[in-house]
């Protein structure tokens, strides 16, 4: 319910910084996404372009430590 409410607020033109572990759902309701690793941006793009991106899993699970 919270993500749906945030989606409605965002649709009214309010920018929202969302920090969420449910990557798939977050990407579905976001316009742009920044994936952080160790405090730095490891990946950024339009959220729709990142859905299904294998690099997110690698970053999230720290599989590949090279930047």
Coordinates of C-alpha atoms in Angstrom, one line a residue:
X1 CA 0.0 0.0 0.0
X2 CA 2.8 2.4 0.8
X3 CA 4.4 2.0 -2.7
X4 CA 1.0 2.6 -4.3
X5 CA 0.6 5.8 -2.2
X6 CA 4.0 7.0 -3.2
X7 CA 3.2 6.3 -6.8
X8 CA 0.1 8.6 -6.6
X9 CA 2.1 11.4 -4.9
X10 CA 4.8 11.2 -7.5
X11 CA 2.1 11.3 -10.3
X12 CA 1.0 14.7 -8.9
X13 CA 4.5 16.1 -9.7
X14 CA 6.3 15.6 -6.4
X15 CA 9.8 14.1 -6.6
X16 CA 10.4 11.2 -4.2
X17 CA 13.7 9.6 -3.1
X18 CA 12.8 5.9 -2.6
X19 CA 15.2 3.6 -0.9
X20 CA 13.8 0.1 -1.2
X21 CA 15.0 -3.5 -1.3
X22 CA 12.2 -4.7 -3.5
X23 CA 14.1 -3.8 -6.7
X24 CA 11.5 -5.0 -9.2
X25 CA 8.6 -3.1 -7.6
X26 CA 10.7 0.0 -7.1
X27 CA 11.7 0.0 -10.8
X28 CA 8.1 -0.5 -11.9
X29 CA 6.9 2.8 -10.2
X30 CA 10.1 4.9 -10.7
X31 CA 11.0 7.1 -13.6
X32 CA 14.8 7.0 -13.0
X33 CA 16.9 4.7 -10.8
X34 CA 20.3 4.9 -9.2
X35 CA 21.9 1.8 -7.9
X36 CA 24.4 2.5 -5.2
X37 CA 27.3 0.3 -4.0
X38 CA 29.6 1.4 -1.2
X39 CA 28.2 4.9 -1.3
X40 CA 28.8 5.5 -5.0
X41 CA 26.5 5.3 -8.0
X42 CA 27.3 1.9 -9.6
X43 CA 24.5 2.0 -12.2
X44 CA 21.9 4.6 -13.4
X45 CA 19.3 4.8 -16.1
X46 CA 15.6 5.1 -16.8
X47 CA 13.9 2.7 -14.4
X48 CA 12.2 0.8 -17.2
X49 CA 15.6 0.2 -18.9
X50 CA 16.9 -1.4 -15.7
X51 CA 14.1 -4.0 -15.2
X52 CA 15.6 -7.4 -15.7
X53 CA 19.2 -6.0 -15.9
X54 CA 21.5 -8.7 -14.6
X55 CA 24.0 -6.0 -13.3
X56 CA 21.6 -5.0 -10.6
X57 CA 21.7 -8.5 -9.1
X58 CA 25.5 -8.5 -9.4
X59 CA 25.7 -5.2 -7.6
X60 CA 23.1 -6.1 -5.0
X61 CA 24.7 -9.4 -4.1
X62 CA 28.2 -7.9 -4.6
X63 CA 29.2 -10.5 -7.1
X64 CA 31.4 -8.4 -9.2
X65 CA 33.4 -5.9 -7.1
X66 CA 34.9 -3.9 -10.0
X67 CA 33.4 -0.5 -10.8

